[in-house]
Coordinates of C-alpha atoms and ligand atoms in Angstrom, one line a residue:
M6 CA -0.1 0.3 0.4
D7 CA 1.4 3.8 -1.1
Q8 CA 2.2 5.2 2.2
L9 CA 2.5 9.0 2.8
T10 CA 5.1 8.9 5.8
I11 CA 5.2 12.7 7.8
T12 CA 7.7 13.8 10.8
D13 CA 6.6 16.3 13.4
E14 CA 9.5 18.0 14.5
R15 CA 7.3 19.8 17.5
T16 CA 8.2 15.3 19.2
G17 CA 10.0 14.5 16.4
K18 CA 7.1 11.6 16.0
T19 CA 6.9 10.0 12.4
Y20 CA 3.5 8.3 11.7
K21 CA 2.8 6.3 7.8
L22 CA -0.5 7.7 6.7
P23 CA -1.8 5.4 4.1
I24 CA -3.0 6.9 0.3
V25 CA -4.9 5.5 -1.5
D26 CA -6.9 7.1 -4.5
G27 CA -4.3 10.0 -4.1
T28 CA -5.2 10.6 -1.5
I29 CA -4.8 10.8 2.3
R30 CA -7.8 10.8 5.4
A31 CA -7.8 13.2 7.5
L32 CA -8.5 12.0 10.0
D33 CA -5.2 10.0 9.9
L34 CA -3.8 13.5 11.0
R35 CA -5.9 13.8 13.7
Q36 CA -3.3 10.5 15.8
I37 CA -0.8 13.8 15.4
R38 CA 0.1 15.4 18.7
V39 CA 2.3 16.3 20.7
D40 CA 1.0 15.4 24.2
D41 CA -2.8 13.2 25.3
K42 CA -4.6 16.6 26.2
D43 CA -3.8 17.7 22.8
F44 CA -6.6 17.3 19.9
G45 CA -4.8 17.0 17.2
L46 CA -3.3 18.3 13.8
M47 CA -6.3 19.5 11.8
A48 CA -6.3 20.2 7.8
Y49 CA -7.3 23.9 7.3
D50 CA -8.8 24.5 3.8
P51 CA -11.3 27.2 3.6
A52 CA -13.5 26.8 0.6
F53 CA -12.1 22.9 0.2
M54 CA -9.3 24.7 -1.5
N55 CA -7.8 20.5 -1.7
T56 CA -10.4 18.6 0.3
A57 CA -12.3 15.8 -1.0
S58 CA -15.9 15.3 1.0
C59 CA -17.0 12.7 -1.3
R60 CA -17.1 9.5 -3.0
S61 CA -18.4 9.7 -6.7
S62 CA -19.3 8.0 -9.7
V63 CA -21.8 9.9 -11.2
T64 CA -19.2 13.1 -12.7
Y65 CA -15.7 13.0 -14.1
L66 CA -14.1 16.6 -13.9
D67 CA -10.4 17.2 -15.2
G68 CA -10.1 20.5 -14.7
D69 CA -6.5 21.1 -16.7
A70 CA -7.5 19.1 -19.8
G71 CA -10.9 20.8 -20.1
I72 CA -12.5 17.2 -19.1
L73 CA -16.3 17.2 -18.4
R74 CA -18.3 13.2 -17.7
Y75 CA -21.8 11.6 -16.8
R76 CA -21.4 8.5 -16.3
G77 CA -17.6 7.6 -18.6
Y78 CA -19.8 8.9 -21.0
P79 CA -17.7 12.6 -22.8
I80 CA -19.9 15.9 -22.7
E81 CA -19.5 15.8 -26.7
Q82 CA -21.0 13.2 -26.9
L83 CA -24.4 13.3 -24.9
A84 CA -24.8 17.1 -26.1
E85 CA -24.7 15.4 -29.6
K86 CA -26.8 12.6 -29.2
C87 CA -28.6 12.5 -25.9
T88 CA -32.1 14.0 -25.0
Y89 CA -32.2 15.4 -21.9
L90 CA -34.5 12.6 -20.2
E91 CA -32.1 10.4 -21.0
V92 CA -28.7 12.2 -19.9
A93 CA -30.8 12.5 -16.0
W94 CA -31.2 9.3 -16.3
L95 CA -28.1 8.1 -17.0
L96 CA -27.1 10.3 -13.9
L97 CA -29.6 9.2 -11.4
F98 CA -29.2 5.6 -12.4
G99 CA -25.8 5.3 -13.7
E100 CA -26.7 3.6 -17.0
L101 CA -27.8 5.1 -20.4
P102 CA -31.6 3.8 -21.1
N103 CA -32.6 2.1 -23.8
K104 CA -35.8 3.3 -25.9
Q105 CA -37.7 0.9 -23.7
Q106 CA -36.8 2.2 -20.5
L107 CA -36.4 6.1 -22.2
D108 CA -39.9 5.7 -22.4
G109 CA -41.3 4.1 -19.5
W110 CA -39.9 7.6 -18.1
E111 CA -40.6 10.3 -19.9
K112 CA -44.7 9.5 -19.7
E113 CA -43.2 8.6 -15.7
V114 CA -42.0 12.2 -15.3
G115 CA -44.1 13.3 -17.0
H116 CA -47.7 12.4 -15.0
H117 CA -45.5 14.3 -12.7
T118 CA -45.9 18.3 -14.0
L119 CA -48.3 19.4 -12.5
I120 CA -48.2 21.2 -9.1
H121 CA -50.9 21.1 -6.6
E122 CA -53.3 24.3 -7.3
N123 CA -52.0 25.6 -3.6
V124 CA -48.2 25.4 -5.3
K125 CA -49.9 27.4 -7.9
Q126 CA -51.8 30.1 -4.7
I127 CA -48.3 31.1 -3.2
I128 CA -46.7 31.1 -6.6
D129 CA -49.2 34.2 -6.9
A130 CA -48.9 35.5 -3.8
F131 CA -45.2 36.7 -4.1
R132 CA -44.7 40.4 -5.8
Y133 CA -45.6 40.3 -8.9
D134 CA -41.5 41.5 -9.7
A135 CA -40.7 39.2 -7.1
H136 CA -37.3 37.1 -9.1
P137 CA -37.7 33.9 -9.9
M138 CA -34.9 32.5 -8.1
G139 CA -36.4 33.6 -4.8
I140 CA -39.3 32.2 -6.3
L141 CA -37.9 28.4 -7.1
I142 CA -36.9 28.2 -4.1
G143 CA -40.2 29.4 -1.4
V144 CA -42.3 27.0 -3.3
C145 CA -39.6 23.9 -3.6
A146 CA -39.2 24.4 0.3
A147 CA -42.7 24.2 0.6
L148 CA -43.0 21.9 -2.3
S149 CA -42.1 19.8 1.3
T150 CA -44.8 20.7 2.8
L151 CA -47.4 18.6 0.4
Y152 CA -45.2 15.4 0.0
K153 CA -44.5 13.9 3.4
D154 CA -43.5 10.7 2.3
A155 CA -40.7 12.6 1.1
S156 CA -39.2 13.0 4.7
D157 CA -38.9 9.0 4.8
V158 CA -34.8 9.4 2.6
K159 CA -33.8 5.1 3.3
S160 CA -36.9 4.1 1.4
A161 CA -35.5 4.3 -1.9
Q162 CA -38.5 3.9 -3.6
L163 CA -40.2 7.2 -2.7
R164 CA -36.8 8.7 -2.9
R165 CA -37.3 7.7 -6.4
L166 CA -40.8 8.6 -6.6
Q167 CA -38.9 12.6 -4.8
M168 CA -37.0 13.0 -7.2
V169 CA -39.5 11.9 -10.4
R170 CA -41.7 15.1 -9.1
L171 CA -39.2 17.7 -8.8
I172 CA -37.3 16.7 -12.2
G173 CA -41.2 16.7 -13.6
K174 CA -42.1 20.3 -11.6
M175 CA -39.0 22.0 -11.6
P176 CA -40.1 24.2 -15.4
T177 CA -44.1 24.5 -14.8
I178 CA -42.5 26.1 -11.5
A179 CA -39.9 28.3 -12.9
A180 CA -42.6 29.0 -16.1
F181 CA -46.0 30.0 -13.7
A182 CA -42.9 32.4 -11.8
Y183 CA -42.1 34.0 -15.6
R184 CA -45.4 34.1 -16.4
H185 CA -46.7 35.6 -12.7
S186 CA -43.6 38.3 -13.3
L187 CA -46.0 39.2 -16.7
G188 CA -49.2 39.3 -14.6
Q189 CA -50.7 37.0 -17.4
R190 CA -52.4 33.8 -17.0
V191 CA -49.8 30.1 -16.9
T192 CA -50.1 27.8 -19.1
Y193 CA -50.4 24.2 -17.8
P194 CA -48.2 21.5 -18.9
D195 CA -48.6 19.9 -22.9
N196 CA -47.1 16.2 -21.3
R197 CA -47.3 15.3 -25.2
A198 CA -44.4 17.6 -26.3
S199 CA -40.7 16.8 -25.3
Y200 CA -39.1 18.0 -21.6
T201 CA -38.1 21.0 -23.5
G202 CA -40.6 22.0 -25.8
N203 CA -43.2 21.6 -22.6
F204 CA -41.3 24.8 -21.1
L205 CA -41.3 26.7 -23.9
K206 CA -44.8 26.4 -23.9
M207 CA -45.5 27.6 -20.6
L208 CA -43.3 29.9 -21.1
F209 CA -44.3 31.6 -24.1
D210 CA -47.9 30.7 -25.0
V211 CA -50.2 32.9 -24.3
G212 CA -52.9 32.0 -27.1
G213 CA -52.7 28.3 -27.6
D214 CA -51.2 27.6 -31.3
W215 CA -47.6 28.9 -30.0
Q216 CA -45.2 26.5 -31.2
S217 CA -41.7 25.8 -30.7
H218 CA -39.0 26.1 -33.3
P219 CA -37.7 23.1 -33.3
V220 CA -34.3 24.4 -33.4
L221 CA -34.3 26.5 -30.8
E222 CA -36.0 23.9 -28.3
R223 CA -33.1 21.6 -29.0
A224 CA -31.1 24.2 -28.4
L225 CA -32.1 24.9 -25.2
E226 CA -32.0 20.5 -24.8
I227 CA -28.2 20.3 -24.9
L228 CA -28.4 23.5 -22.6
F229 CA -30.1 21.1 -20.2
I230 CA -27.5 18.5 -21.2
L231 CA -24.6 20.8 -20.0
H232 CA -26.5 22.4 -17.1
A233 CA -26.6 18.6 -15.2
D234 CA -24.4 18.1 -13.4
H235 CA -20.7 19.3 -12.2
E236 CA -19.6 17.2 -9.4
Q237 CA -18.8 19.6 -6.5
N238 CA -19.9 22.3 -7.0
C239 CA -21.2 25.1 -4.8
S240 CA -24.6 24.2 -5.3
T241 CA -24.3 20.5 -5.3
N242 CA -21.7 21.0 -2.1
A243 CA -25.2 23.1 -0.8
M244 CA -27.5 20.0 -1.2
R245 CA -25.2 17.2 -0.2
A246 CA -23.8 19.3 2.9
V247 CA -28.2 20.0 4.0
T248 CA -29.1 16.6 3.5
S249 CA -26.6 14.4 4.9
S250 CA -29.3 15.9 7.6
Q251 CA -31.5 13.4 6.5
V252 CA -33.5 16.6 5.8
D253 CA -36.6 15.6 3.2
P254 CA -35.2 16.2 -0.7
F255 CA -37.1 19.7 -1.1
S256 CA -35.5 21.3 0.9
G257 CA -32.5 20.5 0.1
V258 CA -33.0 21.8 -3.1
A259 CA -34.3 25.0 -2.6
A260 CA -31.2 24.5 -1.0
A261 CA -29.0 23.9 -3.5
T262 CA -31.1 26.5 -5.4
A263 CA -30.3 29.7 -3.5
A264 CA -26.4 28.9 -3.9
L265 CA -26.8 28.2 -7.5
Y266 CA -28.7 32.0 -6.9
G267 CA -25.5 33.8 -6.2
P268 CA -23.9 36.2 -9.0
L269 CA -20.1 33.6 -8.2
H270 CA -22.3 30.4 -9.1
G271 CA -25.8 30.4 -11.4
G272 CA -26.4 33.6 -11.3
A273 CA -22.6 34.4 -13.6
N274 CA -24.7 34.4 -17.0
E275 CA -27.0 37.0 -15.5
A276 CA -24.3 38.8 -14.6
V277 CA -22.6 37.8 -18.1
L278 CA -25.7 39.8 -19.9
K279 CA -25.1 42.8 -17.1
M280 CA -21.9 43.1 -17.9
L281 CA -21.2 43.2 -22.1
A282 CA -24.7 45.5 -21.6
E283 CA -23.4 48.5 -19.6
I284 CA -19.5 47.7 -21.7
G285 CA -22.0 48.6 -25.1
S286 CA -19.2 48.9 -27.6
V287 CA -16.5 46.8 -29.1
A288 CA -14.1 50.6 -29.0
K289 CA -15.2 50.0 -24.9
V290 CA -13.8 46.5 -24.2
P291 CA -10.6 47.1 -24.2
E292 CA -9.8 50.1 -21.3
F293 CA -12.7 47.1 -18.9
I294 CA -10.9 44.6 -19.4
K295 CA -8.0 47.3 -18.1
S296 CA -10.6 48.3 -15.2
V297 CA -10.3 44.3 -14.4
K298 CA -6.7 44.2 -14.7
A299 CA -6.0 46.7 -12.4
G300 CA -9.0 44.3 -10.0
E301 CA -12.2 46.8 -9.6
R302 CA -13.7 44.4 -11.8
R303 CA -14.6 40.8 -12.9
L304 CA -14.8 39.6 -16.0
M305 CA -17.8 37.9 -16.1
G306 CA -18.0 33.9 -17.6
F307 CA -14.7 33.6 -16.6
G308 CA -12.1 31.5 -15.4
H309 CA -13.1 28.6 -13.1
R310 CA -12.2 26.5 -9.5
V311 CA -11.5 23.3 -11.4
Y312 CA -10.6 24.5 -15.5
K313 CA -7.6 26.0 -15.4
N314 CA -8.2 25.2 -19.4
Y315 CA -10.5 26.4 -21.9
D316 CA -14.2 25.1 -20.2
P317 CA -16.0 22.0 -22.8
R318 CA -19.3 23.1 -21.9
A319 CA -18.6 27.0 -22.9
R320 CA -17.0 25.5 -26.5
I321 CA -20.0 23.6 -27.1
I322 CA -22.5 26.7 -26.5
K323 CA -20.2 29.0 -28.0
E324 CA -20.7 26.7 -31.6
C325 CA -25.1 26.1 -30.2
A326 CA -25.7 29.8 -30.3
Y327 CA -24.4 30.1 -34.2
K328 CA -26.9 28.1 -34.6
V329 CA -29.9 29.5 -32.5
F330 CA -28.5 33.3 -34.1
E331 CA -29.9 30.9 -37.2
V332 CA -32.4 31.8 -36.2
T333 CA -32.9 34.7 -34.3
G334 CA -31.2 37.1 -35.9
K335 CA -27.7 38.1 -34.5
N336 CA -27.4 39.4 -30.4
P337 CA -26.1 42.8 -30.7
L338 CA -23.5 41.3 -28.0
L339 CA -22.8 38.9 -29.4
E340 CA -19.7 41.2 -31.0
I341 CA -18.6 41.7 -28.0
A342 CA -18.3 39.2 -26.2
L343 CA -16.1 37.5 -28.8
E344 CA -13.6 41.1 -28.4
L345 CA -13.7 40.5 -24.6
E346 CA -12.9 36.4 -25.3
R347 CA -10.2 37.8 -28.1
I348 CA -8.7 40.4 -25.5
A349 CA -8.3 38.5 -22.6
L350 CA -6.5 35.0 -24.2
Q351 CA -3.5 37.3 -25.2
D352 CA -3.8 38.1 -22.5
A353 CA -1.0 38.2 -20.2
Y354 CA -2.8 38.3 -17.1
F355 CA -5.8 35.5 -18.4
V356 CA -3.8 33.7 -19.3
D357 CA -0.6 33.8 -16.5
R358 CA -3.5 32.7 -13.5
K359 CA -5.4 30.2 -17.0
L360 CA -9.3 32.2 -17.1
Y361 CA -10.7 30.3 -19.9
P362 CA -14.7 31.4 -20.5
N363 CA -16.5 29.1 -18.5
V364 CA -20.5 28.0 -18.5
D365 CA -21.7 31.0 -18.2
F366 CA -20.2 33.4 -21.0
Y367 CA -22.5 32.7 -24.0
S368 CA -24.7 30.5 -22.7
G369 CA -26.9 34.4 -22.0
L370 CA -26.9 35.4 -25.5
I371 CA -28.7 32.3 -26.5
Y372 CA -31.2 32.9 -23.4
Q373 CA -31.5 36.2 -23.9
A374 CA -31.4 35.8 -28.8
M375 CA -34.5 32.8 -27.8
G376 CA -36.2 35.9 -25.6
F377 CA -36.3 34.6 -22.0
P378 CA -35.9 37.2 -19.8
T379 CA -32.9 37.9 -18.0
E380 CA -33.9 37.0 -14.6
M381 CA -35.0 34.0 -15.5
F382 CA -31.6 33.1 -17.0
P383 CA -29.6 31.1 -13.8
V384 CA -33.9 29.7 -13.4
L385 CA -31.8 27.8 -16.9
F386 CA -29.0 26.2 -15.1
A387 CA -31.8 25.2 -11.4
I388 CA -34.0 22.8 -13.6
P389 CA -31.5 20.7 -15.8
R390 CA -29.4 20.6 -12.4
T391 CA -32.0 19.2 -11.1
A392 CA -31.2 16.3 -11.8
G393 CA -26.8 15.8 -10.9
W394 CA -28.7 17.2 -7.1
L395 CA -30.9 15.1 -6.9
A396 CA -28.1 11.8 -8.5
Q397 CA -26.1 13.4 -5.6
W398 CA -27.4 13.5 -3.3
D399 CA -29.1 9.5 -4.1
E400 CA -25.7 8.4 -4.0
Q401 CA -25.0 9.6 -0.6
T402 CA -27.5 8.3 1.0
R403 CA -26.9 4.8 0.3
D404 CA -23.3 5.2 0.1
P405 CA -22.3 4.1 4.1
E406 CA -20.2 6.8 5.3
T407 CA -22.2 9.1 5.0
K408 CA -22.8 11.2 8.5
I409 CA -24.6 14.3 8.7
A410 CA -21.6 17.2 7.5
R411 CA -19.7 19.2 11.0
P412 CA -16.7 20.7 9.2
R413 CA -14.0 21.9 12.3
Q414 CA -12.3 25.1 13.0
I415 CA -9.8 27.5 13.9
Y416 CA -11.1 29.0 16.9
C417 CA -9.3 33.2 16.6
G418 CA -11.5 34.5 19.5
A419 CA -11.9 36.4 22.9
A420 CA -10.9 33.8 24.9
K421 CA -12.6 33.1 28.4
R422 CA -13.7 36.3 30.0
D423 CA -16.8 37.0 32.1
V424 CA -20.2 39.0 31.7
P425 CA -18.9 42.2 33.6
P426 CA -22.9 44.7 34.7
L427 CA -24.6 46.3 31.5
V428 CA -24.7 49.6 33.5
G429 CA -20.9 50.8 32.1
R430 CA -19.9 48.2 29.3
G431 CA -18.1 50.2 26.9
Ligands
LIG520 N1 -11.9 38.2 -14.2 C1 -10.7 38.8 -12.8 N2 -9.8 37.5 -12.8 C2 -10.4 37.0 -12.0 C3 -11.5 36.2 -12.1 C4 -12.3 36.8 -13.6 N3 -13.6 36.4 -14.1 N4 -11.4 35.4 -12.0 C5 -10.2 35.6 -10.8 N5 -9.7 35.6 -11.3 C6 -8.6 35.7 -10.8 C7 -8.6 36.4 -9.0 O1 -8.9 38.0 -8.6 C8 -7.8 35.7 -9.1 O2 -6.2 36.9 -8.7 P1 -4.9 36.9 -8.3 O3 -4.3 35.6 -7.8 O4 -3.7 38.6 -8.6 O5 -6.0 37.7 -6.6 C9 -7.2 34.7 -9.1 O6 -7.9 34.8 -11.0 C10 -7.5 33.9 -8.8 O7 -8.6 33.6 -8.8 P2 -9.1 33.3 -7.0 O8 -11.0 34.3 -7.0 O9 -8.4 32.8 -6.5 O10 -10.7 32.5 -8.6 P3 -11.4 30.7 -7.8 O11 -10.8 29.6 -7.9 O12 -11.3 31.4 -6.2 O13 -12.9 31.4 -8.1 C11 -15.4 31.6 -9.6 C12 -14.0 31.1 -8.9 C13 -15.9 31.2 -10.5 C14 -15.8 32.3 -8.3 C15 -14.1 33.6 -11.1 O14 -13.0 32.9 -11.5 C16 -14.9 34.6 -11.3 O15 -15.8 34.6 -10.0 N6 -15.5 33.9 -12.7 C17 -16.2 35.5 -12.8 C18 -17.8 34.5 -12.5 C19 -18.3 33.2 -12.7 O16 -18.3 33.2 -14.1 N7 -18.3 32.2 -12.2 C20 -19.0 30.8 -12.9 C21 -18.4 29.8 -12.9 S1 -18.9 28.8 -14.1 C22 -20.4 27.8 -13.1 C23 -21.0 28.2 -12.0 O17 -20.3 26.1 -12.0 O18 -21.3 28.0 -11.1

């Protein structure tokens, strides 16, 4: 067995720690102590920069090589050959479905697209200008009050039922939230349409005769596939941490959606569009890059904790953007984005820090061209990522090593002191 030998220079003692899968167990450090009163050595790793929090067989990511695979299948092949629901099945159950399984799965998800009228009333109670992500977070949490069986997380059968419910209902909640923001009555799900076709219909069909364009429907399908999972990112970590308490998955997905809402995560594509609009013209790009290099702001849609190479999803999205623009006409912000990318990819600031376009750099341009308001962009991330969150949740629930997530800290506050009387405190 591979081993790591550590000598503690405080005591002169030597320890041998097993190395498995290129990793040492942090708990093995605990034996390294100065004396019996010593708690034992800990690893300090804010933001989990170098800590594996789980063993997972869902998604493989090599950030240096720009590789992303779901259950071993390259993302490029999945985006080219599969539908979103096929990929969701793959993530959840480990293998691609055969024809019969896929037909059954599509029907099963279709049966769960409706939401209870009580849930619709919850959406109606939000203010007309509420951000749809706020609505999504609130409504996901509210679903746990409807499906009381969801708290039985030990039952594999019930876990599967909640997965289908969530995958079926997320587009409906999102579309109803959107229609609420417009003050329009909702369009109920049409289960004859594809997953993305039905979603587009619920968003945009007002008179009953709206038809989605096949190129745009497929583009959304590809974007959904690309966003379906991304191993231990911020929102997935939130899903795992929150559900490690054995709370139901609706509450877990509400927490994961909240994590995704932030501008450094799923809110980035919205931030990219705001940034491009603010830059306003290709001529102003150099000035903007200067302010980024001066540390005054970030180039949104660039950089990634794990990818130190071109994000493979960004490459597929860029190709997809051109197909969408053939139908919708070119997004006027595209030229600014291309110029930003051109300059950044040859500028030492970005090259030295290995900052490349990520998944969010071009996705917003497509969404905008397809007619989505910017506030819906993170929602378009949350819907497909639900499959990934649920796959990771199910995996964690089945993992015998799972315990409630509870990190340690290094206490750096005041030493013990006595409470002084109120009168006379500084
Ligand atoms: N623009 C300018 N400088 C940047 C950027 C950026 N977008 N990203 C990182 N840097 C610099 C940063 O200032 C730092 O420089 P220095 O070493 O001189 O201090 C260096 O690069 C390392 O940055 P970091 O903040 O330590 O990197 P991180 O791994 O903590 O952050 C990130 C990753 C994605 C939060 C960050 O790159 C970022 O804020 N990007 C913009 C927001 C964005 O596009 N987010 C979407 C991520 S992909 C979708 C998803 O998975 O959610």
